[in-house]
CSV table of C-alpha atoms and ligand atoms in Angstrom, one decimal:
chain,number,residue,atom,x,y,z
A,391,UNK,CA,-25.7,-5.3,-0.2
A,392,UNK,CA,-27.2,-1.9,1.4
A,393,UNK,CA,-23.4,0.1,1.6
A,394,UNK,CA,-25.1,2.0,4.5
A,395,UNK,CA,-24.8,-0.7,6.8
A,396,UNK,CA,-21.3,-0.1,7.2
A,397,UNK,CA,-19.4,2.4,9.2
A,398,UNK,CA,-17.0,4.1,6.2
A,399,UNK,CA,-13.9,3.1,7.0
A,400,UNK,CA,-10.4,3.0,5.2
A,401,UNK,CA,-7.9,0.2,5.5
A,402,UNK,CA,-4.8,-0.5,3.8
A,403,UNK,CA,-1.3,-1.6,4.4
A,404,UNK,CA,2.4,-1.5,3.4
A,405,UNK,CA,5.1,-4.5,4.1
A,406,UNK,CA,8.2,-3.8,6.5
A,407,UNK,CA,10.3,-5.4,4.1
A,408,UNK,CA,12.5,-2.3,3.9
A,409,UNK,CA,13.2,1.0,1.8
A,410,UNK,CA,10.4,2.9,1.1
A,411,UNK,CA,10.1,4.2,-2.6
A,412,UNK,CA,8.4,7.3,-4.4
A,413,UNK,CA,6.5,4.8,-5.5
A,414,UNK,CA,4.6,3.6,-2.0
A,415,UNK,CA,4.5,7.5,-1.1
A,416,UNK,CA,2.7,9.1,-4.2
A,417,UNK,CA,0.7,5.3,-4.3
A,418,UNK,CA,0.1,4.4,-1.3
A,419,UNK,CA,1.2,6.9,2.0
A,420,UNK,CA,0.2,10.5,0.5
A,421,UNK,CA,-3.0,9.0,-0.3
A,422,UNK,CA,-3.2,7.7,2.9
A,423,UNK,CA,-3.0,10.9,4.4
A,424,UNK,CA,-5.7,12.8,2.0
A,425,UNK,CA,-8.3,10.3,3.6
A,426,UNK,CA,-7.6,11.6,7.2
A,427,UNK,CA,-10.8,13.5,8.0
A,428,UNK,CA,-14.2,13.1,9.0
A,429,UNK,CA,-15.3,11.3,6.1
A,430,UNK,CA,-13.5,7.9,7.4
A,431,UNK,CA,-12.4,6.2,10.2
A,432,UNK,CA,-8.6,5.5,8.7
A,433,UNK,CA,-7.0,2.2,9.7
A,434,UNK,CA,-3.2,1.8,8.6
A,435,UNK,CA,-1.1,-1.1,9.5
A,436,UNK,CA,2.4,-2.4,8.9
A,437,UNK,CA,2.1,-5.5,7.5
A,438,UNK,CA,4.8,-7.6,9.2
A,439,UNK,CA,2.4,-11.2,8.9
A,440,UNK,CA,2.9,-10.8,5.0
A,441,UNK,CA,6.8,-9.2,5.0
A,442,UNK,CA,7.7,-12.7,5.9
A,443,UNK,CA,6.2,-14.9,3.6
A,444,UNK,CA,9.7,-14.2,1.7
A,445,UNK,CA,12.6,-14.3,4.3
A,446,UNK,CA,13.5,-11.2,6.6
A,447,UNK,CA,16.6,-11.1,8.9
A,448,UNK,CA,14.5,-10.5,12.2
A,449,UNK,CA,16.8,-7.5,13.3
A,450,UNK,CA,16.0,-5.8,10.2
A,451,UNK,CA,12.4,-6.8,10.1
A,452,UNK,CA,12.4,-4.7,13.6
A,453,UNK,CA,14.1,-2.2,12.2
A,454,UNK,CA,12.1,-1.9,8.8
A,455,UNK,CA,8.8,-2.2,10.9
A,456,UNK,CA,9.8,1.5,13.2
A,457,UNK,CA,11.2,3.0,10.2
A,458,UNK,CA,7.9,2.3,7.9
A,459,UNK,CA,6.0,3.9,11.1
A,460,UNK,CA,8.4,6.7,11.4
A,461,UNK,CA,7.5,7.4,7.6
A,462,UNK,CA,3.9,7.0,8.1
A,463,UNK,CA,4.1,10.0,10.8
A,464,UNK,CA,6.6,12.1,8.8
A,465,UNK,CA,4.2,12.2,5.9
A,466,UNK,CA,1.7,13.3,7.9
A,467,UNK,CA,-0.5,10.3,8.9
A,468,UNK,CA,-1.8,11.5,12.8
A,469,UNK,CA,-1.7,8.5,15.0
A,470,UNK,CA,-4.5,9.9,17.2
A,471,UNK,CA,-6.6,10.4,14.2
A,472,UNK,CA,-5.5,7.4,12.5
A,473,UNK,CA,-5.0,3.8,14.2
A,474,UNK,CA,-1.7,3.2,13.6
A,475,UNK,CA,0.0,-0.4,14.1
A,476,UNK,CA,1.9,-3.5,13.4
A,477,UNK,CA,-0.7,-6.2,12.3
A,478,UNK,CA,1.6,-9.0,14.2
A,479,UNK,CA,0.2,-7.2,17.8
A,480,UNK,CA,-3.7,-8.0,16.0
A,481,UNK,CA,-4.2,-11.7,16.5
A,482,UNK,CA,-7.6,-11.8,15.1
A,483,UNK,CA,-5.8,-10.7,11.2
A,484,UNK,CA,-4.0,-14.3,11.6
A,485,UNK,CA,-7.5,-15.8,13.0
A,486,UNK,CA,-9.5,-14.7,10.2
A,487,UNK,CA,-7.0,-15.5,7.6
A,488,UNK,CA,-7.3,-19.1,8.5
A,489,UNK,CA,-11.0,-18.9,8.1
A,490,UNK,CA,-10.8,-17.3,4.9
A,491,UNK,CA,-8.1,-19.9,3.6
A,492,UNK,CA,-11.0,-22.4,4.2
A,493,UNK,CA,-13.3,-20.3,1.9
A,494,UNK,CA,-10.8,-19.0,-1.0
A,495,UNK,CA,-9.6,-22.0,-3.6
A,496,UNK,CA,-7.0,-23.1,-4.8
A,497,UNK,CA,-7.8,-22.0,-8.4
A,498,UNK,CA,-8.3,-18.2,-7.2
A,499,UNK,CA,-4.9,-18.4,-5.9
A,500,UNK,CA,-3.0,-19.9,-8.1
A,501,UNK,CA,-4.1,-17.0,-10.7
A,502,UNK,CA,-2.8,-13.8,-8.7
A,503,UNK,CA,-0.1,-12.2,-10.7
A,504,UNK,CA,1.6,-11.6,-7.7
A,505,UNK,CA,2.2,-15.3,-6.8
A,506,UNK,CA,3.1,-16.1,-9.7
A,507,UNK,CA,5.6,-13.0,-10.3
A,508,UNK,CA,7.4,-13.6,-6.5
A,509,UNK,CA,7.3,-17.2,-6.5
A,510,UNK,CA,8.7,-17.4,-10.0
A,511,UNK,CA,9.8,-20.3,-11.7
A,512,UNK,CA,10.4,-22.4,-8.5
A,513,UNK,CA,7.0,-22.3,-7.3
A,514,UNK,CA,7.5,-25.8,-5.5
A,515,UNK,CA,10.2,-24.2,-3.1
A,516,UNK,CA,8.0,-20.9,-2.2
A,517,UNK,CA,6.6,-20.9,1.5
A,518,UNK,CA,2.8,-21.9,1.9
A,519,UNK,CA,2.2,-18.1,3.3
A,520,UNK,CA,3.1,-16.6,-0.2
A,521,UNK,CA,0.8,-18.8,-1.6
A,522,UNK,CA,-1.9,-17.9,1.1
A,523,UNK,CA,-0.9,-14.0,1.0
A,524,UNK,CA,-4.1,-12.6,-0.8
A,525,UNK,CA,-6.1,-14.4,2.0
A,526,UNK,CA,-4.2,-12.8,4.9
A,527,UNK,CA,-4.7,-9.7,2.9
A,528,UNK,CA,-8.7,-9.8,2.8
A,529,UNK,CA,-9.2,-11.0,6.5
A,530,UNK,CA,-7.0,-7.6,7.1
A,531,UNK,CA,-9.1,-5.6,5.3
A,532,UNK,CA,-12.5,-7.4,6.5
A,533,UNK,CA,-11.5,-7.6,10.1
A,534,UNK,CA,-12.4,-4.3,10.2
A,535,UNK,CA,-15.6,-4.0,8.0
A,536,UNK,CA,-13.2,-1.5,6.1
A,537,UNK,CA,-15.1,0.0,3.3
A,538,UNK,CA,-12.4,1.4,1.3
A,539,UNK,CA,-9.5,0.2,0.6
A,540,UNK,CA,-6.6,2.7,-1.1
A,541,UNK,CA,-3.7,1.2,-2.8
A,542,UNK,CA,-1.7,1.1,-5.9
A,543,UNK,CA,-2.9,-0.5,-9.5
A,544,UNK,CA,-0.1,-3.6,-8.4
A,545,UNK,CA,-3.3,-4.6,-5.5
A,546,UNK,CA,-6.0,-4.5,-7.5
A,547,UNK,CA,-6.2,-8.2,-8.2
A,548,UNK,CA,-5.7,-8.4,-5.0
A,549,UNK,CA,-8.7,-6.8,-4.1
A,550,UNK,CA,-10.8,-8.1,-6.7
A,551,UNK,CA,-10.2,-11.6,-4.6
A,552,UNK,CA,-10.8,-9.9,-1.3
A,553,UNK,CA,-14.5,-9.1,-2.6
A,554,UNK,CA,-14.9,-12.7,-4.1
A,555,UNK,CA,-13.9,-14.1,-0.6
A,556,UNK,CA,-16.4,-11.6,1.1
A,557,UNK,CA,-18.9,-12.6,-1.3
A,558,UNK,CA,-18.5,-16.4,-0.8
A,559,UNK,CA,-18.2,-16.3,3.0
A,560,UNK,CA,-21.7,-14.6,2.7
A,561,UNK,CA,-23.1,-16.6,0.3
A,562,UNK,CA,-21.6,-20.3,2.5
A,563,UNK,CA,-23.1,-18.9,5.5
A,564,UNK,CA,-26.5,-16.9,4.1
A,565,UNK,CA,-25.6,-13.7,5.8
A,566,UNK,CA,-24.8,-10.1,5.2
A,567,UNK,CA,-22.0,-9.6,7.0
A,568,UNK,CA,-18.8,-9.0,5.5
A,569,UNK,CA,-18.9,-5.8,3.1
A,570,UNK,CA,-17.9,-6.1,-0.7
A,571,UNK,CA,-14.8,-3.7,-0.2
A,572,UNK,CA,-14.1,-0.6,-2.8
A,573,UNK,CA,-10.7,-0.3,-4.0
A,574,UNK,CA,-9.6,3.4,-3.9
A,575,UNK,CA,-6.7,3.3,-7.0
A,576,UNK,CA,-7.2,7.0,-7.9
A,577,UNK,CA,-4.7,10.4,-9.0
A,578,UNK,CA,-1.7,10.7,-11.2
A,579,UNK,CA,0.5,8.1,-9.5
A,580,UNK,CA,-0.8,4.7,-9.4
A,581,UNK,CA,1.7,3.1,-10.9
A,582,UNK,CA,5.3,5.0,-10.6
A,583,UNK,CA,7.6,3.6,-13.0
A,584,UNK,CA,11.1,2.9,-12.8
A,585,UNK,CA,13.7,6.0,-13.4
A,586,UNK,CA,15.7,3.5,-15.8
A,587,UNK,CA,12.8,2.1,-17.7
A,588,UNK,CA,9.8,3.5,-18.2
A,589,UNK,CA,7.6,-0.2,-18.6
A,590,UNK,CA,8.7,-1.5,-15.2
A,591,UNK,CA,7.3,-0.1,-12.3
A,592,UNK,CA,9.6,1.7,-9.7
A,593,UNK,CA,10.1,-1.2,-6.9
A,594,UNK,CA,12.6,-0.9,-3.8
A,595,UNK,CA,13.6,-4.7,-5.3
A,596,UNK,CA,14.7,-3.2,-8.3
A,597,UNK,CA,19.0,-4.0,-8.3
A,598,UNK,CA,19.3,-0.3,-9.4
A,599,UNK,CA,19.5,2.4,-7.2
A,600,UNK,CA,19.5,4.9,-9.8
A,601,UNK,CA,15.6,3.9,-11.3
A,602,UNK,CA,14.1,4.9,-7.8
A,603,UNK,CA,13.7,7.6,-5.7
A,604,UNK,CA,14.0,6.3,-1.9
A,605,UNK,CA,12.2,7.8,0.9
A,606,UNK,CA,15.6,8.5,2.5
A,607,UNK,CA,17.7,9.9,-0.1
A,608,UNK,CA,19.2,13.5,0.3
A,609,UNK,CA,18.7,16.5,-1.3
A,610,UNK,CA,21.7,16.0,-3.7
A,611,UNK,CA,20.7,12.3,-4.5
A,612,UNK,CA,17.1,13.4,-5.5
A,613,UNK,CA,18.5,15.9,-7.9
A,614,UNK,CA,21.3,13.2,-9.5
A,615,UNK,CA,18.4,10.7,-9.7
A,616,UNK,CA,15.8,13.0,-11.8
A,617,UNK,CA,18.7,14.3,-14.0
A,618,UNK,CA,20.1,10.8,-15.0
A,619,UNK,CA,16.1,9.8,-15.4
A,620,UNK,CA,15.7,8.1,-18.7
A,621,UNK,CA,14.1,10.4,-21.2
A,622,UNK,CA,13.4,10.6,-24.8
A,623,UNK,CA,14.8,13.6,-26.8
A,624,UNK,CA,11.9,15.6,-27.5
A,625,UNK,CA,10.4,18.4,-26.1
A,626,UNK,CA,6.8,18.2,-23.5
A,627,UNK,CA,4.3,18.2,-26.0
A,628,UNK,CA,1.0,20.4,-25.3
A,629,UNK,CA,-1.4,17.6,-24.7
A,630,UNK,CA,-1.8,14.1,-22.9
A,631,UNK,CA,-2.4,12.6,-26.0
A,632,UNK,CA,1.4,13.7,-27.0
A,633,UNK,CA,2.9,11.4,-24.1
A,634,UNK,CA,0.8,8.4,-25.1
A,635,UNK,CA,3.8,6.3,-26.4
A,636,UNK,CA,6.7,8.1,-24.3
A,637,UNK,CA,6.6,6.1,-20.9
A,638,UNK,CA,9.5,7.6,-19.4
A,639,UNK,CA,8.2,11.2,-20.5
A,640,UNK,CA,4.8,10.2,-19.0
A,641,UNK,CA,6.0,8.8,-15.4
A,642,UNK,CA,8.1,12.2,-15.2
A,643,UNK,CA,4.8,14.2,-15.5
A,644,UNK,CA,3.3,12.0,-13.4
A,645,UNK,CA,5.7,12.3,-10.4
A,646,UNK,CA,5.4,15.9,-11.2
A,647,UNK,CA,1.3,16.1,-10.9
A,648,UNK,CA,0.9,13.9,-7.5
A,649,UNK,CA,3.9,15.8,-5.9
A,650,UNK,CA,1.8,18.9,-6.8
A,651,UNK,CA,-1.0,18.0,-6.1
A,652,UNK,CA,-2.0,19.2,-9.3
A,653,UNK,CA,-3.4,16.9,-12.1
A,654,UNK,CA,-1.7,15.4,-15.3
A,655,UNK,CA,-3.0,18.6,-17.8
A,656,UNK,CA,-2.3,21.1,-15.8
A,657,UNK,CA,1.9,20.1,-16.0
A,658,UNK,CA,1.2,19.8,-19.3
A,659,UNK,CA,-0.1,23.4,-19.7
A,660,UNK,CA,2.6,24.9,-17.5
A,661,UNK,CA,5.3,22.7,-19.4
A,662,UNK,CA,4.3,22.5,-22.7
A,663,UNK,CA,7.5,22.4,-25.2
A,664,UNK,CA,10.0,22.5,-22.6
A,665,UNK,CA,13.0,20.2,-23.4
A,666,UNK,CA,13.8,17.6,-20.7
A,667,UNK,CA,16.9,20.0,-19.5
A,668,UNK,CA,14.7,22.9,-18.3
A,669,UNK,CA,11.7,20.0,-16.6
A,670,UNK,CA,13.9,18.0,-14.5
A,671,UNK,CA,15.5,20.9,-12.9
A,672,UNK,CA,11.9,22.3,-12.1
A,673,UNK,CA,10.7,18.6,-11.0
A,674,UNK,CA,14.1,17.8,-9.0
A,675,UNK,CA,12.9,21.1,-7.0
A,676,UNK,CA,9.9,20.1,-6.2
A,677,UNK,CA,10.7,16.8,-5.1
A,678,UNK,CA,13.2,17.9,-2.6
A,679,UNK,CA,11.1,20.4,-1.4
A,680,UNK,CA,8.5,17.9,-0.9
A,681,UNK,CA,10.5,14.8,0.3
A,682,UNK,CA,13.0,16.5,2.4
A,683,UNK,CA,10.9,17.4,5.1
A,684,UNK,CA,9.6,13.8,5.3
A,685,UNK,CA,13.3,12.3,5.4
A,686,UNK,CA,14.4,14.5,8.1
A,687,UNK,CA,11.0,13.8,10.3
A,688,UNK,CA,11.8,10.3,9.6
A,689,UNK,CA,15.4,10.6,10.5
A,690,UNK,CA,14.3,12.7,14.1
A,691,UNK,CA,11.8,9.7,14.9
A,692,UNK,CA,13.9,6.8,14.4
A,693,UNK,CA,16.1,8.7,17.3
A,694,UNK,CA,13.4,7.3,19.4
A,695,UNK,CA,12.4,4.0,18.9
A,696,UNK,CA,10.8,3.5,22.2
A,697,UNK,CA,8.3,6.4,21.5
A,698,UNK,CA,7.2,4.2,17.9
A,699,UNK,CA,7.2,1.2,20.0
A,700,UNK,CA,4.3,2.5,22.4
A,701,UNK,CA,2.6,4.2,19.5
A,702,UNK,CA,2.4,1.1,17.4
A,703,UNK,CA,0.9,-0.6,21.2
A,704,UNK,CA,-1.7,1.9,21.5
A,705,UNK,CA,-2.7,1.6,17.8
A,706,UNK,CA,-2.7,-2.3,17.8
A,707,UNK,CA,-4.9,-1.9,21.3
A,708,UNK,CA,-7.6,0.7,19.2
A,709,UNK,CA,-7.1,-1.7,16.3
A,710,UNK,CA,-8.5,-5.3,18.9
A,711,UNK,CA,-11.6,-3.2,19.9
A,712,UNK,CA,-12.8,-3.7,16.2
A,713,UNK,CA,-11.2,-6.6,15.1
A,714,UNK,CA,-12.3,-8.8,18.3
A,715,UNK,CA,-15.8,-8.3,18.4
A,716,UNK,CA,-16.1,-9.3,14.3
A,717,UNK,CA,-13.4,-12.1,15.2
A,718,UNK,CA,-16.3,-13.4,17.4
A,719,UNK,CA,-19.3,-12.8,15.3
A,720,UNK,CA,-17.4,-14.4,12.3
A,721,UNK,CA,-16.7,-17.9,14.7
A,722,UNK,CA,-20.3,-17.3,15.8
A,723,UNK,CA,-21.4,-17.7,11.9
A,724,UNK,CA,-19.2,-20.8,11.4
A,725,UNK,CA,-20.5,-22.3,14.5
A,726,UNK,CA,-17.4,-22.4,16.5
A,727,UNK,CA,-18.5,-23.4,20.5
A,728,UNK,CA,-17.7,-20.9,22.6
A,729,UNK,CA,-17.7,-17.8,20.5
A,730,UNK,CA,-21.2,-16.5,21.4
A,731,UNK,CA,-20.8,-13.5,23.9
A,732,UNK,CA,-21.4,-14.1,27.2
B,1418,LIG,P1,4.6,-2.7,-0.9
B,1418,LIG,O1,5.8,-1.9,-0.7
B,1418,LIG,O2,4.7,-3.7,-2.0
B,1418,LIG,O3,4.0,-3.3,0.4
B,1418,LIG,O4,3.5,-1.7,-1.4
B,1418,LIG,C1,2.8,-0.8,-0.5
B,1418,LIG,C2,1.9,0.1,-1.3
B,1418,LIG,O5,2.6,1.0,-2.2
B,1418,LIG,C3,0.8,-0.6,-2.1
B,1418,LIG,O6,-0.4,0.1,-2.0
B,1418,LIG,C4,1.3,-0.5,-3.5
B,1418,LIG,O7,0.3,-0.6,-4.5
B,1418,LIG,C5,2.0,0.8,-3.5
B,1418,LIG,N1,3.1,0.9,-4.5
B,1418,LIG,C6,4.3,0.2,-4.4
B,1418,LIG,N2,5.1,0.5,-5.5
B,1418,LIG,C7,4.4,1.4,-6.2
B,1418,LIG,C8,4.6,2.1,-7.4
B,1418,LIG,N3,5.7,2.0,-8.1
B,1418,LIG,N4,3.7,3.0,-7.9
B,1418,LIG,C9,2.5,3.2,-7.2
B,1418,LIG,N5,2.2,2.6,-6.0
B,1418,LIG,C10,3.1,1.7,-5.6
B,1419,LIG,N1,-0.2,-6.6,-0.4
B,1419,LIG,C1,0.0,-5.2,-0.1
B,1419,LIG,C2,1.3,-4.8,-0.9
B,1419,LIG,O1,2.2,-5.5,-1.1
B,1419,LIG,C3,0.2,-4.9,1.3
B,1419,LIG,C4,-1.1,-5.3,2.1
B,1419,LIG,C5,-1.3,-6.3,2.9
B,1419,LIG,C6,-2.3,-4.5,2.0
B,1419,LIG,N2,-2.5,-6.2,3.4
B,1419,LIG,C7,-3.2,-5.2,2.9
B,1419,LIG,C8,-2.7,-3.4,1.3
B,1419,LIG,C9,-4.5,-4.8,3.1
B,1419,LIG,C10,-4.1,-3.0,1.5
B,1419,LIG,C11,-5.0,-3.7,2.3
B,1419,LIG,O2,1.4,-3.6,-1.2
């Protein structure tokens, strides 16, 4: 498919499902930011259709949505630049989902890690929208034509069954019309792993407070967090290679390099053969300096929920002046009476 056909154009999402981590900022939202420019068109969305496929307490689902915005903003994602919004307020996500649940199988599904990792052993007693999740998630990206797609390593499966579905619906219909998305899983932080154990990714489900770094933890909480890390007891070594089999060593260089915006090598060069006691102190500075600002921001926008509320309106109004038309082009494909413009 000729990639020039498409308007460049970045989507992605996070679920209001409360407590943002270190994890979905160095991931997912600081990433989100670097793509503002005039590269991309840059589509962001709270992702509130998906949150409750596992059950939310609708006051806090409200309250997680504004808060997830408020971060958004804080760490620097520009509303007017970007489209900003809730994906309940886009209809056409929930409309094309449907049509994509008639073109993904069963099989496909029933492979995604993901499914299989939230529904857990009782998979007969998970809701049919966890099961259809991955399906919502392409007709959010491909609503939009979106190009590229940045996320962390946790989505790429996920993505990898957004192109098949793009693919298939092309292939079913003999047309060229949704793209075969790129997924943008790049820098030091892809995966941030857990404070407590260096093989399990850092996760706001985690029961521990201590193995993750919360978007709205203080200054003093930052600093405990880092210093009770999990380490091992030797010093940095002076190359990558030297952190191959030392997770918890690795994640801490890691954090360091995104927050820095510097890459992996380059903390290893200004570290090498520091002990652990003399690092942390250095990365808990640099994580409070970074983070702080974000938390406070965050802290000053939540004081006015109303102001969130009309920004996540206008974004979900931008957001239908893509989505319908491609809504309508997609029922026009599939034959659906009605849908040919007037
Ligand atoms: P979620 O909170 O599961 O909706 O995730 C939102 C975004 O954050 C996705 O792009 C995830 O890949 C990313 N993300 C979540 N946890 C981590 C982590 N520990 N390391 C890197 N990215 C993450
Ligand atoms: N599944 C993603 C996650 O849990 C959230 C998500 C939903 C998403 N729709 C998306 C991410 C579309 C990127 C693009 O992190």
């Amino acid at each position: 498919m000729a990639e020039t056909k498409f308007t460049p154009r970045v989507f992605s999402g996070i679920q209001p499902s409360g407590g943002l981590t270190l994890g979905n900022y160095l991931g997912a939202i600081k990433r989100f930011v670097d793509m503002q420019g005039p590269e991309f068109e840059t589509i962001y969305c709270m992702v509130d259709l998906h949150a409750i496929t596992v059950w939310q307490d609708p006051a806090a689902l409200t309250r997680n949505t504004r808060e997830l915005c408020a971060g958004f903003i804080a760490a620097g994602i520009d509303p007017e630049q970007s489209i900003l919004f809730n994906q309940s307020q886009v209809p056409e996500h929930a409309q094309l989902g449907w049509i994509f649940n008639c073109v993904a199988r069963m099989g496909w599904m029933q492979r995604m890690t993901q499914w299989k990792d939230k529904a857990g052993k009782n998979q007969q007693n998970a809701s049919l929208g966890l099961f259809a999740y991955p399906s919502l998630m392409a007709a959010d990206i491909l609503i939009y034509h979106a190009t590229h797609v940045p996320v962390g390593e946790d989505q790429k499966q996920h993505l990898e069954l957004t192109r098949d579905i793009a693919i298939k619906f092309n292939n079913d219909f003999g047309v060229d019309f949704f793209p075969i998305t790129e997924p943008v899983i790049e820098g030091a932080a892809t995966r941030v792993m857990s404070l407590r154990d260096g093989t399990k990714k850092m996760s706001k489900s985690d029961p521990s407070d201590m193995s993750r770094i919360n978007m709205t933890d203080d200054a003093d909480a930052i600093a405990l967090k880092i210093r009770k890390a999990r380490t091992d007891p030797d010093p940095l070594p002076d190359t990558l290679e030297g952190l191959e089999d030392r997770p918890e060593a690795r994640n801490l260089v890691n954090i360091y390099a995104a927050l820095a915006d510097i890459s992996p090598e380059q903390v290893i060069a200004e570290h090498a053969g520091q002990q652990f006691g003399t690092f942390k102190p250095s990365l808990a500075d640099l994580a409070v300096a970074k983070l702080s600002p974000i938390s406070t921001e965050m802290a000053r926008l939540m004081d006015d929920p109303a102001e969130i509320d009309r920004i996540l309106a206008r974004g979900a109004a931008r957001a239908r002046e893509i989505a319908a038309p491609i809504l309508r082009q997609t029922y026009e494909i599939a034959g659906m009476v009605g849908a040919v413009s007037a």
